[in-house]
PDB file of C-alpha atoms in Angstrom:
ATOM      1  CA  UNK A   1     -12.530  31.202 -44.342  1.00  0.00           C
ATOM      2  CA  UNK A   2     -10.948  33.386 -42.022  1.00  0.00           C
ATOM      3  CA  UNK A   3     -11.353  37.352 -42.391  1.00  0.00           C
ATOM      4  CA  UNK A   4      -8.662  38.979 -40.729  1.00  0.00           C
ATOM      5  CA  UNK A   5      -9.530  42.329 -40.992  1.00  0.00           C
ATOM      6  CA  UNK A   6      -6.094  45.531 -40.467  1.00  0.00           C
ATOM      7  CA  UNK A   7      -7.149  48.727 -40.126  1.00  0.00           C
ATOM      8  CA  UNK A   8      -3.580  49.885 -40.422  1.00  0.00           C
ATOM      9  CA  UNK A   9      -1.862  47.351 -41.425  1.00  0.00           C
ATOM     10  CA  UNK A  10       2.148  48.152 -42.689  1.00  0.00           C
ATOM     11  CA  UNK A  11       5.363  47.145 -44.751  1.00  0.00           C
ATOM     12  CA  UNK A  12       7.655  45.074 -42.210  1.00  0.00           C
ATOM     13  CA  UNK A  13      11.296  46.138 -43.194  1.00  0.00           C
ATOM     14  CA  UNK A  14      14.030  43.806 -40.406  1.00  0.00           C
ATOM     15  CA  UNK A  15      17.426  44.868 -40.055  1.00  0.00           C
ATOM     16  CA  UNK A  16      19.805  41.412 -38.769  1.00  0.00           C
ATOM     17  CA  UNK A  17      23.016  43.206 -37.322  1.00  0.00           C
ATOM     18  CA  UNK A  18      25.558  41.387 -34.301  1.00  0.00           C
ATOM     19  CA  UNK A  19      25.045  44.075 -32.283  1.00  0.00           C
ATOM     20  CA  UNK A  20      23.082  47.938 -32.226  1.00  0.00           C
ATOM     21  CA  UNK A  21      25.046  50.362 -30.803  1.00  0.00           C
ATOM     22  CA  UNK A  22      22.839  52.954 -30.119  1.00  0.00           C
ATOM     23  CA  UNK A  23      24.665  56.622 -31.293  1.00  0.00           C
ATOM     24  CA  UNK A  24      27.259  54.614 -33.916  1.00  0.00           C
ATOM     25  CA  UNK A  25      26.981  54.308 -37.834  1.00  0.00           C
ATOM     26  CA  UNK A  26      26.963  50.367 -38.111  1.00  0.00           C
ATOM     27  CA  UNK A  27      26.980  47.907 -41.344  1.00  0.00           C
ATOM     28  CA  UNK A  28      23.557  45.979 -41.746  1.00  0.00           C
ATOM     29  CA  UNK A  29      24.005  42.659 -42.340  1.00  0.00           C
ATOM     30  CA  UNK A  30      20.320  41.764 -43.891  1.00  0.00           C
ATOM     31  CA  UNK A  31      17.640  43.260 -44.052  1.00  0.00           C
ATOM     32  CA  UNK A  32      13.532  41.534 -45.195  1.00  0.00           C
ATOM     33  CA  UNK A  33      11.203  43.586 -46.226  1.00  0.00           C
ATOM     34  CA  UNK A  34       7.377  42.094 -46.277  1.00  0.00           C
ATOM     35  CA  UNK A  35       3.592  42.524 -45.323  1.00  0.00           C
ATOM     36  CA  UNK A  36       3.197  43.682 -42.030  1.00  0.00           C
ATOM     37  CA  UNK A  37       0.657  45.096 -38.969  1.00  0.00           C
ATOM     38  CA  UNK A  38      -0.687  41.956 -37.566  1.00  0.00           C
ATOM     39  CA  UNK A  39      -3.646  40.743 -38.635  1.00  0.00           C
ATOM     40  CA  UNK A  40      -1.314  40.267 -42.014  1.00  0.00           C
ATOM     41  CA  UNK A  41       1.279  38.642 -39.450  1.00  0.00           C
ATOM     42  CA  UNK A  42      -2.328  36.443 -38.529  1.00  0.00           C
ATOM     43  CA  UNK A  43      -3.357  36.103 -42.266  1.00  0.00           C
ATOM     44  CA  UNK A  44       0.058  34.844 -43.134  1.00  0.00           C
ATOM     45  CA  UNK A  45       0.557  32.153 -40.293  1.00  0.00           C
ATOM     46  CA  UNK A  46      -3.667  31.379 -41.187  1.00  0.00           C
ATOM     47  CA  UNK A  47      -1.935  30.646 -44.671  1.00  0.00           C
ATOM     48  CA  UNK A  48       0.764  28.613 -44.265  1.00  0.00           C
ATOM     49  CA  UNK A  49      -0.683  26.306 -41.704  1.00  0.00           C
ATOM     50  CA  UNK A  50      -4.061  25.832 -44.695  1.00  0.00           C
ATOM     51  CA  UNK A  51      -6.450  27.276 -43.383  1.00  0.00           C
ATOM     52  CA  UNK A  52      -8.390  30.084 -45.957  1.00  0.00           C
ATOM     53  CA  UNK A  53      -7.593  33.387 -44.946  1.00  0.00           C
ATOM     54  CA  UNK A  54      -8.745  36.728 -46.418  1.00  0.00           C
ATOM     55  CA  UNK A  55      -7.237  39.847 -44.954  1.00  0.00           C
ATOM     56  CA  UNK A  56      -8.494  43.097 -46.341  1.00  0.00           C
ATOM     57  CA  UNK A  57      -8.572  46.267 -44.582  1.00  0.00           C
ATOM     58  CA  UNK A  58      -7.669  49.889 -44.793  1.00  0.00           C
ATOM     59  CA  UNK A  59      -4.801  50.561 -47.691  1.00  0.00           C
ATOM     60  CA  UNK A  60      -3.215  52.835 -49.794  1.00  0.00           C
ATOM     61  CA  UNK A  61      -0.783  55.102 -51.357  1.00  0.00           C
ATOM     62  CA  UNK A  62       3.175  54.144 -53.434  1.00  0.00           C
ATOM     63  CA  UNK A  63       3.224  51.537 -49.545  1.00  0.00           C
ATOM     64  CA  UNK A  64       0.501  50.038 -49.908  1.00  0.00           C
ATOM     65  CA  UNK A  65       0.907  49.289 -53.570  1.00  0.00           C
ATOM     66  CA  UNK A  66       4.611  47.382 -51.866  1.00  0.00           C
ATOM     67  CA  UNK A  67       1.954  46.138 -49.071  1.00  0.00           C
ATOM     68  CA  UNK A  68      -0.372  43.678 -52.317  1.00  0.00           C
ATOM     69  CA  UNK A  69       2.664  42.925 -53.742  1.00  0.00           C
ATOM     70  CA  UNK A  70       3.837  41.272 -51.151  1.00  0.00           C
ATOM     71  CA  UNK A  71       0.633  39.873 -50.457  1.00  0.00           C
ATOM     72  CA  UNK A  72      -0.485  38.695 -53.989  1.00  0.00           C
ATOM     73  CA  UNK A  73       3.371  36.869 -53.292  1.00  0.00           C
ATOM     74  CA  UNK A  74       2.987  35.524 -50.347  1.00  0.00           C
ATOM     75  CA  UNK A  75      -0.373  34.159 -51.674  1.00  0.00           C
ATOM     76  CA  UNK A  76      -1.959  35.196 -49.343  1.00  0.00           C
ATOM     77  CA  UNK A  77      -5.336  35.860 -50.460  1.00  0.00           C
ATOM     78  CA  UNK A  78      -6.461  40.209 -49.459  1.00  0.00           C
ATOM     79  CA  UNK A  79      -8.660  42.791 -50.703  1.00  0.00           C
ATOM     80  CA  UNK A  80      -7.365  46.450 -49.405  1.00  0.00           C
ATOM     81  CA  UNK A  81     -10.246  49.713 -49.587  1.00  0.00           C
ATOM     82  CA  UNK A  82      -7.895  52.353 -50.994  1.00  0.00           C
ATOM     83  CA  UNK A  83      -8.866  55.459 -48.138  1.00  0.00           C
ATOM     84  CA  UNK A  84      -5.344  55.651 -47.254  1.00  0.00           C
ATOM     85  CA  UNK A  85      -2.834  58.102 -48.905  1.00  0.00           C
ATOM     86  CA  UNK A  86      -0.019  55.581 -47.849  1.00  0.00           C
ATOM     87  CA  UNK A  87       0.477  52.632 -45.619  1.00  0.00           C
ATOM     88  CA  UNK A  88       3.422  52.177 -42.762  1.00  0.00           C
ATOM     89  CA  UNK A  89       6.170  50.589 -42.360  1.00  0.00           C
ATOM     90  CA  UNK A  90       7.492  49.472 -38.930  1.00  0.00           C
ATOM     91  CA  UNK A  91      11.565  48.481 -37.965  1.00  0.00           C
ATOM     92  CA  UNK A  92      12.680  45.425 -36.136  1.00  0.00           C
ATOM     93  CA  UNK A  93      16.327  45.965 -35.628  1.00  0.00           C
ATOM     94  CA  UNK A  94      17.424  41.522 -34.701  1.00  0.00           C
ATOM     95  CA  UNK A  95      20.512  41.188 -33.384  1.00  0.00           C
ATOM     96  CA  UNK A  96      22.699  38.463 -32.769  1.00  0.00           C
ATOM     97  CA  UNK A  97      21.836  37.746 -29.578  1.00  0.00           C
ATOM     98  CA  UNK A  98      17.803  37.422 -30.206  1.00  0.00           C
ATOM     99  CA  UNK A  99      17.717  40.723 -28.657  1.00  0.00           C
ATOM    100  CA  UNK A 100      15.070  42.856 -30.852  1.00  0.00           C
ATOM    101  CA  UNK A 101      14.067  46.544 -30.840  1.00  0.00           C
ATOM    102  CA  UNK A 102      11.177  47.512 -32.972  1.00  0.00           C
ATOM    103  CA  UNK A 103       9.983  51.057 -34.209  1.00  0.00           C
ATOM    104  CA  UNK A 104       6.177  51.210 -35.069  1.00  0.00           C
ATOM    105  CA  UNK A 105       5.146  54.111 -37.440  1.00  0.00           C
ATOM    106  CA  UNK A 106       1.552  55.516 -36.470  1.00  0.00           C
ATOM    107  CA  UNK A 107       0.410  55.713 -39.541  1.00  0.00           C
ATOM    108  CA  UNK A 108      -1.113  58.175 -42.112  1.00  0.00           C
ATOM    109  CA  UNK A 109      -4.699  59.394 -41.644  1.00  0.00           C
ATOM    110  CA  UNK A 110      -7.595  58.777 -44.077  1.00  0.00           C
ATOM    111  CA  UNK A 111      -8.306  61.664 -45.673  1.00  0.00           C
ATOM    112  CA  UNK A 112     -11.996  61.078 -43.708  1.00  0.00           C
ATOM    113  CA  UNK A 113     -11.572  59.021 -41.951  1.00  0.00           C
ATOM    114  CA  UNK A 114     -15.095  58.453 -40.724  1.00  0.00           C
ATOM    115  CA  UNK A 115     -16.069  57.878 -44.039  1.00  0.00           C
ATOM    116  CA  UNK A 116     -12.837  55.033 -44.617  1.00  0.00           C
ATOM    117  CA  UNK A 117     -14.336  53.745 -41.223  1.00  0.00           C
ATOM    118  CA  UNK A 118     -17.958  53.520 -42.731  1.00  0.00           C
ATOM    119  CA  UNK A 119     -16.432  52.009 -45.742  1.00  0.00           C
ATOM    120  CA  UNK A 120     -14.541  48.982 -43.912  1.00  0.00           C
ATOM    121  CA  UNK A 121     -17.700  48.485 -41.913  1.00  0.00           C
ATOM    122  CA  UNK A 122     -19.808  48.334 -45.200  1.00  0.00           C
ATOM    123  CA  UNK A 123     -17.383  45.832 -46.885  1.00  0.00           C
ATOM    124  CA  UNK A 124     -16.799  43.606 -44.166  1.00  0.00           C
ATOM    125  CA  UNK A 125     -20.194  43.462 -43.423  1.00  0.00           C
ATOM    126  CA  UNK A 126     -20.627  42.076 -46.864  1.00  0.00           C
ATOM    127  CA  UNK A 127     -17.690  39.555 -47.230  1.00  0.00           C
ATOM    128  CA  UNK A 128     -18.457  38.236 -43.472  1.00  0.00           C
ATOM    129  CA  UNK A 129     -21.493  36.720 -45.638  1.00  0.00           C
ATOM    130  CA  UNK A 130     -18.588  33.267 -46.225  1.00  0.00           C
ATOM    131  CA  UNK A 131     -16.641  33.672 -42.938  1.00  0.00           C
ATOM    132  CA  UNK A 132     -16.482  31.211 -40.349  1.00  0.00           C
ATOM    133  CA  UNK A 133     -14.619  33.535 -37.829  1.00  0.00           C
ATOM    134  CA  UNK A 134     -12.668  37.085 -37.640  1.00  0.00           C
ATOM    135  CA  UNK A 135     -10.744  38.635 -36.593  1.00  0.00           C
ATOM    136  CA  UNK A 136      -9.812  42.476 -36.456  1.00  0.00           C
ATOM    137  CA  UNK A 137      -6.134  43.189 -35.073  1.00  0.00           C
ATOM    138  CA  UNK A 138      -3.724  45.527 -34.824  1.00  0.00           C
ATOM    139  CA  UNK A 139      -3.582  49.694 -34.395  1.00  0.00           C
ATOM    140  CA  UNK A 140      -5.881  52.392 -36.060  1.00  0.00           C
ATOM    141  CA  UNK A 141      -5.174  54.357 -38.199  1.00  0.00           C
ATOM    142  CA  UNK A 142      -4.686  58.799 -36.910  1.00  0.00           C
ATOM    143  CA  UNK A 143      -8.234  60.248 -36.923  1.00  0.00           C
ATOM    144  CA  UNK A 144     -10.226  56.704 -36.365  1.00  0.00           C
ATOM    145  CA  UNK A 145     -12.954  56.231 -33.813  1.00  0.00           C
ATOM    146  CA  UNK A 146     -11.517  53.995 -31.549  1.00  0.00           C
ATOM    147  CA  UNK A 147     -14.701  51.951 -32.045  1.00  0.00           C
ATOM    148  CA  UNK A 148     -14.162  50.811 -35.505  1.00  0.00           C
ATOM    149  CA  UNK A 149     -12.977  47.668 -33.966  1.00  0.00           C
ATOM    150  CA  UNK A 150     -16.090  47.109 -32.029  1.00  0.00           C
ATOM    151  CA  UNK A 151     -18.433  48.116 -34.636  1.00  0.00           C
ATOM    152  CA  UNK A 152     -16.896  45.544 -36.367  1.00  0.00           C
ATOM    153  CA  UNK A 153     -17.718  42.440 -34.296  1.00  0.00           C
ATOM    154  CA  UNK A 154     -21.377  44.124 -34.235  1.00  0.00           C
ATOM    155  CA  UNK A 155     -21.501  42.754 -38.222  1.00  0.00           C
ATOM    156  CA  UNK A 156     -19.895  39.374 -36.828  1.00  0.00           C
ATOM    157  CA  UNK A 157     -22.026  38.781 -34.032  1.00  0.00           C
ATOM    158  CA  UNK A 158     -25.890  39.933 -36.365  1.00  0.00           C
ATOM    159  CA  UNK A 159     -24.311  37.716 -38.735  1.00  0.00           C
ATOM    160  CA  UNK A 160     -23.340  34.954 -36.547  1.00  0.00           C
ATOM    161  CA  UNK A 161     -19.901  34.448 -37.164  1.00  0.00           C
ATOM    162  CA  UNK A 162     -17.242  34.275 -34.353  1.00  0.00           C
ATOM    163  CA  UNK A 163     -14.606  37.097 -33.694  1.00  0.00           C
ATOM    164  CA  UNK A 164     -11.583  37.620 -32.002  1.00  0.00           C
ATOM    165  CA  UNK A 165      -9.616  40.397 -31.485  1.00  0.00           C
ATOM    166  CA  UNK A 166      -6.154  41.618 -30.851  1.00  0.00           C
ATOM    167  CA  UNK A 167      -6.125  45.672 -29.949  1.00  0.00           C
ATOM    168  CA  UNK A 168      -5.033  48.106 -27.348  1.00  0.00           C
ATOM    169  CA  UNK A 169      -5.846  51.561 -25.668  1.00  0.00           C
ATOM    170  CA  UNK A 170      -9.035  53.030 -26.264  1.00  0.00           C
ATOM    171  CA  UNK A 171      -9.975  50.859 -28.987  1.00  0.00           C
ATOM    172  CA  UNK A 172      -9.840  47.645 -26.322  1.00  0.00           C
ATOM    173  CA  UNK A 173     -11.551  49.795 -23.752  1.00  0.00           C
ATOM    174  CA  UNK A 174     -14.652  49.979 -26.407  1.00  0.00           C
ATOM    175  CA  UNK A 175     -14.208  46.610 -27.685  1.00  0.00           C
ATOM    176  CA  UNK A 176     -14.277  45.829 -23.676  1.00  0.00           C
ATOM    177  CA  UNK A 177     -17.626  47.622 -22.989  1.00  0.00           C
ATOM    178  CA  UNK A 178     -19.587  46.793 -26.071  1.00  0.00           C
ATOM    179  CA  UNK A 179     -18.765  42.617 -25.553  1.00  0.00           C
ATOM    180  CA  UNK A 180     -18.941  40.363 -27.920  1.00  0.00           C
ATOM    181  CA  UNK A 181     -15.327  38.468 -29.091  1.00  0.00           C
ATOM    182  CA  UNK A 182     -13.103  36.612 -27.816  1.00  0.00           C
ATOM    183  CA  UNK A 183     -10.653  39.657 -26.844  1.00  0.00           C
ATOM    184  CA  UNK A 184      -6.733  38.562 -26.412  1.00  0.00           C
ATOM    185  CA  UNK A 185      -4.897  41.567 -24.255  1.00  0.00           C
ATOM    186  CA  UNK A 186      -1.457  40.773 -23.213  1.00  0.00           C
ATOM    187  CA  UNK A 187      -0.112  41.594 -19.403  1.00  0.00           C
ATOM    188  CA  UNK A 188      -0.104  45.188 -21.172  1.00  0.00           C
ATOM    189  CA  UNK A 189      -3.194  45.385 -22.133  1.00  0.00           C
ATOM    190  CA  UNK A 190      -4.841  43.805 -19.487  1.00  0.00           C
ATOM    191  CA  UNK A 191      -3.320  46.885 -16.562  1.00  0.00           C
ATOM    192  CA  UNK A 192      -4.907  49.086 -19.233  1.00  0.00           C
ATOM    193  CA  UNK A 193      -8.464  48.126 -18.406  1.00  0.00           C
ATOM    194  CA  UNK A 194      -8.619  47.072 -14.743  1.00  0.00           C
ATOM    195  CA  UNK A 195      -6.662  49.300 -13.247  1.00  0.00           C
ATOM    196  CA  UNK A 196      -3.031  48.071 -12.277  1.00  0.00           C
ATOM    197  CA  UNK A 197      -0.741  45.427 -13.109  1.00  0.00           C
ATOM    198  CA  UNK A 198      -1.272  41.999 -11.998  1.00  0.00           C
ATOM    199  CA  UNK A 199       1.923  40.421 -10.634  1.00  0.00           C
ATOM    200  CA  UNK A 200       0.913  36.757 -10.790  1.00  0.00           C
ATOM    201  CA  UNK A 201      -0.808  34.620 -13.696  1.00  0.00           C
ATOM    202  CA  UNK A 202      -3.505  34.207 -11.330  1.00  0.00           C
ATOM    203  CA  UNK A 203      -3.581  37.701 -10.522  1.00  0.00           C
ATOM    204  CA  UNK A 204      -4.259  38.216 -14.150  1.00  0.00           C
ATOM    205  CA  UNK A 205      -6.940  35.992 -14.561  1.00  0.00           C
ATOM    206  CA  UNK A 206      -9.355  36.902 -11.434  1.00  0.00           C
ATOM    207  CA  UNK A 207      -8.407  40.256 -13.294  1.00  0.00           C
ATOM    208  CA  UNK A 208      -9.716  39.400 -16.381  1.00  0.00           C
ATOM    209  CA  UNK A 209     -12.897  37.825 -15.150  1.00  0.00           C
ATOM    210  CA  UNK A 210     -13.896  41.321 -13.820  1.00  0.00           C
ATOM    211  CA  UNK A 211     -14.455  41.828 -17.437  1.00  0.00           C
ATOM    212  CA  UNK A 212     -17.212  38.539 -17.760  1.00  0.00           C
ATOM    213  CA  UNK A 213     -20.249  38.632 -17.389  1.00  0.00           C
ATOM    214  CA  UNK A 214     -22.087  39.062 -15.537  1.00  0.00           C
ATOM    215  CA  UNK A 215     -19.887  42.309 -14.534  1.00  0.00           C
ATOM    216  CA  UNK A 216     -19.312  42.586 -18.093  1.00  0.00           C
ATOM    217  CA  UNK A 217     -20.343  41.487 -21.580  1.00  0.00           C
ATOM    218  CA  UNK A 218     -16.626  39.334 -23.105  1.00  0.00           C
ATOM    219  CA  UNK A 219     -17.963  35.831 -23.824  1.00  0.00           C
ATOM    220  CA  UNK A 220     -14.054  35.046 -22.811  1.00  0.00           C
ATOM    221  CA  UNK A 221     -10.484  36.152 -22.108  1.00  0.00           C
ATOM    222  CA  UNK A 222      -7.642  34.395 -24.217  1.00  0.00           C
ATOM    223  CA  UNK A 223      -4.571  36.479 -21.974  1.00  0.00           C
ATOM    224  CA  UNK A 224      -0.895  36.185 -23.381  1.00  0.00           C
ATOM    225  CA  UNK A 225       1.401  36.534 -20.482  1.00  0.00           C
ATOM    226  CA  UNK A 226       4.533  35.854 -22.168  1.00  0.00           C
ATOM    227  CA  UNK A 227       7.558  33.698 -20.932  1.00  0.00           C
ATOM    228  CA  UNK A 228       4.382  32.484 -18.575  1.00  0.00           C
ATOM    229  CA  UNK A 229       2.324  31.513 -20.972  1.00  0.00           C
ATOM    230  CA  UNK A 230      -0.795  32.537 -21.596  1.00  0.00           C
ATOM    231  CA  UNK A 231      -4.148  32.257 -20.216  1.00  0.00           C
ATOM    232  CA  UNK A 232      -8.532  31.984 -21.271  1.00  0.00           C
ATOM    233  CA  UNK A 233     -10.734  33.005 -19.206  1.00  0.00           C
ATOM    234  CA  UNK A 234     -14.659  32.300 -19.376  1.00  0.00           C
ATOM    235  CA  UNK A 235     -17.721  32.581 -17.377  1.00  0.00           C
ATOM    236  CA  UNK A 236     -17.451  28.714 -16.372  1.00  0.00           C
ATOM    237  CA  UNK A 237     -14.036  27.941 -15.707  1.00  0.00           C
ATOM    238  CA  UNK A 238      -9.939  30.133 -16.612  1.00  0.00           C
ATOM    239  CA  UNK A 239      -7.218  27.519 -18.268  1.00  0.00           C
ATOM    240  CA  UNK A 240      -3.552  28.352 -17.817  1.00  0.00           C
ATOM    241  CA  UNK A 241      -0.827  27.127 -19.991  1.00  0.00           C
ATOM    242  CA  UNK A 242       3.139  27.469 -20.201  1.00  0.00           C
ATOM    243  CA  UNK A 243       6.018  26.699 -22.704  1.00  0.00           C
ATOM    244  CA  UNK A 244       6.857  23.056 -22.857  1.00  0.00           C
ATOM    245  CA  UNK A 245      10.707  25.134 -22.896  1.00  0.00           C
ATOM    246  CA  UNK A 246      12.150  28.412 -22.711  1.00  0.00           C
ATOM    247  CA  UNK A 247      13.133  29.403 -26.478  1.00  0.00           C
ATOM    248  CA  UNK A 248      14.882  31.994 -27.127  1.00  0.00           C
ATOM    249  CA  UNK A 249      14.466  33.851 -30.546  1.00  0.00           C
ATOM    250  CA  UNK A 250      11.663  37.150 -31.872  1.00  0.00           C
ATOM    251  CA  UNK A 251       8.757  37.566 -30.089  1.00  0.00           C
ATOM    252  CA  UNK A 252       7.765  39.864 -32.344  1.00  0.00           C
ATOM    253  CA  UNK A 253       5.226  37.974 -34.006  1.00  0.00           C
ATOM    254  CA  UNK A 254       4.227  35.457 -31.121  1.00  0.00           C
ATOM    255  CA  UNK A 255       0.947  36.795 -30.156  1.00  0.00           C
ATOM    256  CA  UNK A 256      -0.182  37.165 -33.785  1.00  0.00           C
ATOM    257  CA  UNK A 257       0.854  33.239 -34.145  1.00  0.00           C
ATOM    258  CA  UNK A 258      -1.068  32.749 -30.829  1.00  0.00           C
ATOM    259  CA  UNK A 259      -4.245  35.106 -32.550  1.00  0.00           C
ATOM    260  CA  UNK A 260      -3.557  32.481 -35.660  1.00  0.00           C
ATOM    261  CA  UNK A 261      -4.311  29.505 -33.702  1.00  0.00           C
ATOM    262  CA  UNK A 262      -7.601  30.815 -31.479  1.00  0.00           C
ATOM    263  CA  UNK A 263      -8.691  32.209 -35.235  1.00  0.00           C
ATOM    264  CA  UNK A 264      -9.228  28.768 -36.393  1.00  0.00           C
ATOM    265  CA  UNK A 265     -10.372  27.210 -33.518  1.00  0.00           C
ATOM    266  CA  UNK A 266     -13.694  30.109 -33.582  1.00  0.00           C
ATOM    267  CA  UNK A 267     -14.158  28.798 -36.947  1.00  0.00           C
ATOM    268  CA  UNK A 268     -13.476  25.015 -36.743  1.00  0.00           C
ATOM    269  CA  UNK A 269     -16.551  25.540 -34.185  1.00  0.00           C
ATOM    270  CA  UNK A 270     -18.806  27.775 -35.335  1.00  0.00           C
ATOM    271  CA  UNK A 271     -19.433  29.470 -32.919  1.00  0.00           C
ATOM    272  CA  UNK A 272     -18.241  29.697 -29.596  1.00  0.00           C
ATOM    273  CA  UNK A 273     -20.142  27.441 -26.921  1.00  0.00           C
ATOM    274  CA  UNK A 274     -18.806  25.071 -28.908  1.00  0.00           C
ATOM    275  CA  UNK A 275     -15.136  25.915 -28.880  1.00  0.00           C
ATOM    276  CA  UNK A 276     -12.628  23.650 -27.243  1.00  0.00           C
ATOM    277  CA  UNK A 277     -11.468  25.928 -24.770  1.00  0.00           C
ATOM    278  CA  UNK A 278      -7.972  23.432 -23.843  1.00  0.00           C
ATOM    279  CA  UNK A 279      -7.329  22.637 -27.296  1.00  0.00           C
ATOM    280  CA  UNK A 280      -7.610  26.251 -28.294  1.00  0.00           C
ATOM    281  CA  UNK A 281      -5.704  27.428 -25.555  1.00  0.00           C
ATOM    282  CA  UNK A 282      -2.951  24.281 -26.087  1.00  0.00           C
ATOM    283  CA  UNK A 283      -2.407  25.189 -29.815  1.00  0.00           C
ATOM    284  CA  UNK A 284      -2.085  28.903 -28.853  1.00  0.00           C
ATOM    285  CA  UNK A 285       0.973  28.859 -26.695  1.00  0.00           C
ATOM    286  CA  UNK A 286       2.347  26.076 -28.991  1.00  0.00           C
ATOM    287  CA  UNK A 287       1.676  27.642 -32.108  1.00  0.00           C
ATOM    288  CA  UNK A 288       3.481  30.936 -30.079  1.00  0.00           C
ATOM    289  CA  UNK A 289       5.904  29.631 -29.061  1.00  0.00           C
ATOM    290  CA  UNK A 290       6.800  28.271 -33.162  1.00  0.00           C
ATOM    291  CA  UNK A 291       6.796  32.503 -33.674  1.00  0.00           C
ATOM    292  CA  UNK A 292       9.695  32.907 -31.926  1.00  0.00           C
ATOM    293  CA  UNK A 293      12.229  30.766 -33.461  1.00  0.00           C
ATOM    294  CA  UNK A 294      11.281  32.763 -37.577  1.00  0.00           C
ATOM    295  CA  UNK A 295      12.852  35.984 -37.513  1.00  0.00           C
ATOM    296  CA  UNK A 296      10.379  37.648 -38.689  1.00  0.00           C
ATOM    297  CA  UNK A 297       6.791  38.115 -37.909  1.00  0.00           C
ATOM    298  CA  UNK A 298       4.603  36.223 -39.567  1.00  0.00           C
ATOM    299  CA  UNK A 299       5.944  33.072 -39.482  1.00  0.00           C
ATOM    300  CA  UNK A 300       5.616  30.354 -37.603  1.00  0.00           C
ATOM    301  CA  UNK A 301       9.050  27.147 -37.212  1.00  0.00           C
ATOM    302  CA  UNK A 302       5.954  24.020 -38.187  1.00  0.00           C
ATOM    303  CA  UNK A 303       7.788  21.445 -37.073  1.00  0.00           C
ATOM    304  CA  UNK A 304       8.589  22.664 -33.637  1.00  0.00           C
ATOM    305  CA  UNK A 305       4.660  23.838 -33.436  1.00  0.00           C
ATOM    306  CA  UNK A 306       3.846  20.566 -34.175  1.00  0.00           C
ATOM    307  CA  UNK A 307       5.906  19.028 -31.389  1.00  0.00           C
ATOM    308  CA  UNK A 308       5.203  21.136 -28.973  1.00  0.00           C
ATOM    309  CA  UNK A 309       1.223  21.062 -29.142  1.00  0.00           C
ATOM    310  CA  UNK A 310       1.880  17.333 -27.257  1.00  0.00           C
ATOM    311  CA  UNK A 311       3.464  18.779 -24.822  1.00  0.00           C
ATOM    312  CA  UNK A 312       1.970  21.416 -23.073  1.00  0.00           C
ATOM    313  CA  UNK A 313      -0.478  21.178 -20.185  1.00  0.00           C
ATOM    314  CA  UNK A 314      -2.831  22.672 -19.227  1.00  0.00           C
ATOM    315  CA  UNK A 315      -4.182  23.668 -15.206  1.00  0.00           C
ATOM    316  CA  UNK A 316      -6.557  24.860 -13.437  1.00  0.00           C
ATOM    317  CA  UNK A 317      -6.144  28.386 -12.744  1.00  0.00           C
TER     318      UNK A 317
END
């Protein structure tokens, strides 16, 4: 079972229209509302692939009731804590051309942020007894200590459960400093960690090496590099892979699909030392590309994923 932790889940609202014209009244052609937030998207992808998954995290309020009902309708198992006054919404405007514009609310602060973080840490620690991998993904509610993802990773390490973390900002810095988990920064997030933006995939790989021992404490970095593909950086090797073809569509959930691929390989291996990193990279590239073909985050085109999985080529970086 893969435990996906969403500290700040959301209700994802997607508007479909022909073309977005700023400053004008426009009619929306289609509207969809789904459970969202990065870890929730990871859980939905894993569920679609037939993996056992449990989504937990902070929730509450009217939006939390709607979120829980949406997860139930989707058949995604969940065990959420009622510690938030409400759940945020994210708005994605998708044009016919494939151009997407995302507006993300920050979320609602818990009444008592330290108590909410402690409650989630205890809850996750209990659930880890039945887990084979941990995913901590997405933003934190306002007021919550950015060290929370690192605390959750510490609990996973103590339980012998491999973990992957996909967060940003101060939470990413805290997770990198603490170590113990696979990190999944994109190019912008890597730039925040190292102080400058790499100009090429090869430079990004070299920069990520600074996070590994002996300079850092991160056991592995999985870089998401947009149209340039992805990279796996380990102390003993670095691998690069690109999508088999250029893909047009909604890239909003591509990183979450890649995180789902990483999590399922960690769960299957049981430990970081047993992971087949080349196979993980192939799976992550193919699955993230297949997510771009779907109009909303948290879904993948399974046929395309299976086809592309045999076409992704990996090279040493």
